[in-house]
XYZ file of C-alpha atoms in Angstrom:
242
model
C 16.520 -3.961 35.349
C 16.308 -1.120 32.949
C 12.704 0.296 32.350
C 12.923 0.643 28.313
C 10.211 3.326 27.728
C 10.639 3.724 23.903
C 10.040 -0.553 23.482
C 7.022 -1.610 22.133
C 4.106 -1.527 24.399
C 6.269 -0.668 27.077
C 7.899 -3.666 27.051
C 11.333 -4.492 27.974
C 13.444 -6.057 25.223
C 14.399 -8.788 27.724
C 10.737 -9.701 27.921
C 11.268 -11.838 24.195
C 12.049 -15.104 24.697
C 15.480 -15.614 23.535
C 14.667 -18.932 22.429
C 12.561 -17.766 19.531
C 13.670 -19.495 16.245
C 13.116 -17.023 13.601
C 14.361 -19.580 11.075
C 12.269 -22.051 12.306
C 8.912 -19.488 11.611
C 6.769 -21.262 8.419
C 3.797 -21.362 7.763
C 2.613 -24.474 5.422
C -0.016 -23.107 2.630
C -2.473 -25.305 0.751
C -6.333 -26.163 1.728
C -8.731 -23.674 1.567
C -7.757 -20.254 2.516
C -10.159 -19.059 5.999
C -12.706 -18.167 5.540
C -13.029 -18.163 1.336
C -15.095 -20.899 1.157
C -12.457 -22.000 -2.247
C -9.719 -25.051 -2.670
C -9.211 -24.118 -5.932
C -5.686 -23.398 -7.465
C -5.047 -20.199 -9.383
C -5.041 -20.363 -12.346
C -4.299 -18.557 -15.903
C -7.940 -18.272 -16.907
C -8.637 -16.308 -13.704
C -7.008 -13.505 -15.347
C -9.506 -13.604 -18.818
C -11.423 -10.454 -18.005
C -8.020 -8.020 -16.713
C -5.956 -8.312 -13.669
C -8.257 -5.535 -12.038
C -11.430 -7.878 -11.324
C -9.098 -10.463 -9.854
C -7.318 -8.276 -7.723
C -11.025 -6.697 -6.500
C -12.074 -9.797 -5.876
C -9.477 -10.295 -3.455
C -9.982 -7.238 -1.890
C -13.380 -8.297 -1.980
C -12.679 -11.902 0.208
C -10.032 -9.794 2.533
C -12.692 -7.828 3.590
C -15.454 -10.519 4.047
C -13.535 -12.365 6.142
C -11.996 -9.592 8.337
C -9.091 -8.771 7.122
C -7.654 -4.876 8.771
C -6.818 -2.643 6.434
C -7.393 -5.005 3.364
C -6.563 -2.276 1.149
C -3.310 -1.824 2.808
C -0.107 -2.183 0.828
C 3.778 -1.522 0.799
C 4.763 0.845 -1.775
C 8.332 0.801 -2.827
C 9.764 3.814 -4.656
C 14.019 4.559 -5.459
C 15.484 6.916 -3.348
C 19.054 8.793 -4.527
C 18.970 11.096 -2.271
C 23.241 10.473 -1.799
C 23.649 9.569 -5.428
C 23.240 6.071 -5.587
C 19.662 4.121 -6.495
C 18.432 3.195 -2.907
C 14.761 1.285 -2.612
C 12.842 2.389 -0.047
C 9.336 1.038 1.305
C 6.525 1.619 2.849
C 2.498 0.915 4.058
C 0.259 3.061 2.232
C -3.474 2.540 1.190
C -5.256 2.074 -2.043
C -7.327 4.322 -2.598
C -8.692 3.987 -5.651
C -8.378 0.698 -8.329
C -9.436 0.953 -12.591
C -8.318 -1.219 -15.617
C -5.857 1.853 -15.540
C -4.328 0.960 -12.004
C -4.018 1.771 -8.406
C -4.187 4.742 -6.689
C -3.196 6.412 -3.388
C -2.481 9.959 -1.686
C -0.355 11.465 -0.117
C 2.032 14.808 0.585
C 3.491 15.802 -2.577
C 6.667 16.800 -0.261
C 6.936 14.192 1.657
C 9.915 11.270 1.444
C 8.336 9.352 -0.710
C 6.544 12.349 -3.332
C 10.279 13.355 -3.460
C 11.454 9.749 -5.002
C 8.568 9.673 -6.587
C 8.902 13.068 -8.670
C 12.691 12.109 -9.362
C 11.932 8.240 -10.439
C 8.333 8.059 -11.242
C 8.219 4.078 -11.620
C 7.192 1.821 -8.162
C 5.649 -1.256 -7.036
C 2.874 -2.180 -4.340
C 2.718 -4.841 -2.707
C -1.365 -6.160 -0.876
C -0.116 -9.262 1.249
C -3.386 -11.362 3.159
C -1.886 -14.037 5.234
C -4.800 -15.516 6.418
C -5.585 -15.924 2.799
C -2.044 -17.253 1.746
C -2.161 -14.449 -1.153
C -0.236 -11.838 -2.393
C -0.818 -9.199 -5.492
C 2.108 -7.286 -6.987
C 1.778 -4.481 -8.976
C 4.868 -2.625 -10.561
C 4.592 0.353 -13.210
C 5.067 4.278 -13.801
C 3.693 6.675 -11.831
C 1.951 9.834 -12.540
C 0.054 12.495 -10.538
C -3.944 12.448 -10.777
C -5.790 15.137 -11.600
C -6.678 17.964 -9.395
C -10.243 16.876 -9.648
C -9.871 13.524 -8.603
C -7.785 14.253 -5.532
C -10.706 16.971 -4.504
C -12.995 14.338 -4.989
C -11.723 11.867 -2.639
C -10.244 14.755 -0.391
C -14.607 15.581 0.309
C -14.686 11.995 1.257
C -11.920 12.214 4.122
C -12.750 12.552 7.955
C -11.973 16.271 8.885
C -9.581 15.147 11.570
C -7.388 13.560 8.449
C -8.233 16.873 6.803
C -6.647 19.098 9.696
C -3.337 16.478 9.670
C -2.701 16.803 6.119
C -2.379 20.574 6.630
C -0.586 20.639 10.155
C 2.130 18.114 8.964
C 5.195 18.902 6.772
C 5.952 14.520 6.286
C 9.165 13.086 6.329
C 10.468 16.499 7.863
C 12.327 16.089 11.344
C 10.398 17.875 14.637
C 11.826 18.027 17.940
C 8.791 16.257 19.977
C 5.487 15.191 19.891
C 4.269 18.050 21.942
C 5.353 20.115 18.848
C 3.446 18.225 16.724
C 0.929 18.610 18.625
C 0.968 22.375 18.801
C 1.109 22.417 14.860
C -1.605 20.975 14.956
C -3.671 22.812 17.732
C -2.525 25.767 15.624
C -4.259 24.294 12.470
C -7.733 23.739 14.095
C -7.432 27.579 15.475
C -7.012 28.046 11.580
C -9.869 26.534 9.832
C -12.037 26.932 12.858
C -14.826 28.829 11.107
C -14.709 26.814 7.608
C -16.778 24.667 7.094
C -15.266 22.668 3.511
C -11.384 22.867 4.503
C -9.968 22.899 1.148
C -7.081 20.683 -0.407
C -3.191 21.883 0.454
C -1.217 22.447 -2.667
C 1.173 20.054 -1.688
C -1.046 17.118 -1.305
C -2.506 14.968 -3.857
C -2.778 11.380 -5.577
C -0.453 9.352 -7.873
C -1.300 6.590 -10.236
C 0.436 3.589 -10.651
C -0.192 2.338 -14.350
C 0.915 -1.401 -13.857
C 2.979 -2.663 -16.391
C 3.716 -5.815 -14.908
C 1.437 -7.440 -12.138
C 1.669 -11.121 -10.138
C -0.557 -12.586 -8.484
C 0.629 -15.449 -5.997
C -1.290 -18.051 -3.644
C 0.296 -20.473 -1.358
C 0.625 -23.803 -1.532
C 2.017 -27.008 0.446
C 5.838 -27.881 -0.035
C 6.572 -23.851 -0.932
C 4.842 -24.703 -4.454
C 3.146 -21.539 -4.802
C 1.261 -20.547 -7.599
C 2.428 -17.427 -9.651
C 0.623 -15.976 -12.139
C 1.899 -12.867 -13.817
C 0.436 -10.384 -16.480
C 2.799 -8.351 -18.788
C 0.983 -5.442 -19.981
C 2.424 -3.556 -22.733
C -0.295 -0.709 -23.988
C -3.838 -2.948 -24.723
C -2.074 -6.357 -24.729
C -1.938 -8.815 -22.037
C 0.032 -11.541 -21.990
C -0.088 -14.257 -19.009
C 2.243 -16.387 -17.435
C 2.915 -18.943 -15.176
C 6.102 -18.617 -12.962
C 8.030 -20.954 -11.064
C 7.762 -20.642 -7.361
């Protein structure tokens, strides 16, 4: 039998049960979410003081219970890269959350600074399972300011530091022993600094939501869906059907 080295964890494909009923996969919401401590349906009152408090919150309860990477969430952003309006998506982390909306960083070159320079509108997605909730958040974009991006830049491990520097994202290299040397090349570099400053290429973008739904799960695949319409300082909420 073939030894498939590029499987996941080694694996061979033929390892996966072919009996595995994908359609079959469900998972029946309702009760109180693990760990939360709350039975309590969402509701339209939840969202009196903003949708920024709620959606802390959440991130709030993700974390207390264990959640990885509870600020994790898929960015989508429109590609036309042959022409033709292509969505394209993505994990990224929030980096930063305000009345005025989320934020995250990232190369200024890379796939997704591209799309995002040529169609600045996108949506994010923060999905918690074993909280049967979901936040969307859809809006323009816009670069931060320089001075925000050094702020949290400070805040970053050096070794993330070093990587933003040695790698040109979403470009093609021939191995991972290249990247490698790139980036054996850019500790050499910035050996003897001690504050490695921020590239030129690299920075945040803010998504100012326009539009943002919150979900929870329920029995029977009656979900609750709350959205909020922003348009400028008004806020107008609704209930959606699931």
């Amino acid at each position: 039998m073939r030894d498939l080295d590029n499987s996941p964890g080694g694996q061979e494909t033929a390892d996966i049960p072919p009996s595995t009923d994908l359609a079959g996969m469900r998972a029946d919401y309702g009760g109180a979410p693990f760990g939360s401590g709350e039975d309590v349906d969402l509701d339209e009152t939840w969202l009196a003081g903003g949708w920024e408090p709620l959606l802390r919150h959440w991130i709030e309860q993700a974390t207390a219970v264990g959640v990885a990477e509870p600020n994790a969430m898929v960015l989508a952003t429109v590609s036309l890269a042959d022409g033709t309006p292509r969505p394209v998506a993505r994990t990224v982390l929030c980096k930063g959350l305000s009345p005025e909306g989320v934020t995250f960083y990232t190369n200024y070159d890379s796939a997704k600074g591209g799309q995002l320079a040529a169609v600045p509108f996108a949506a994010v997605t923060f999905v918690w399972p074993a909280l049967g909730r979901q936040v969307h958040v859809r809006g323009a974009i816009e670069r931060v300011a320089a001075e925000t991006t050094a702020v949290y830049w400070r805040s970053r491990p050096r070794d993330s530091q070093l990587g933003a520097w040695a790698s040109h994202q979403s470009k093609p290299i021939g191995s991972r022993a290249e990247m490698d040397r790139l980036m054996a090349e850019t500790v050499a570099r910035f050996d003897t600094v001690d504050e490695i400053p921020v590239p030129p290429h690299w920075g945040g973008f803010l998504l100012r939501p326009d539009e943002v739904e919150f979900w929870q799960g329920r029995r029977g695949r009656l979900h609750n869906r709350i959205r909020v319409l922003i348009d400028k300082d008004e806020m107008t909420v609704q209930r959606l059907q699931p």
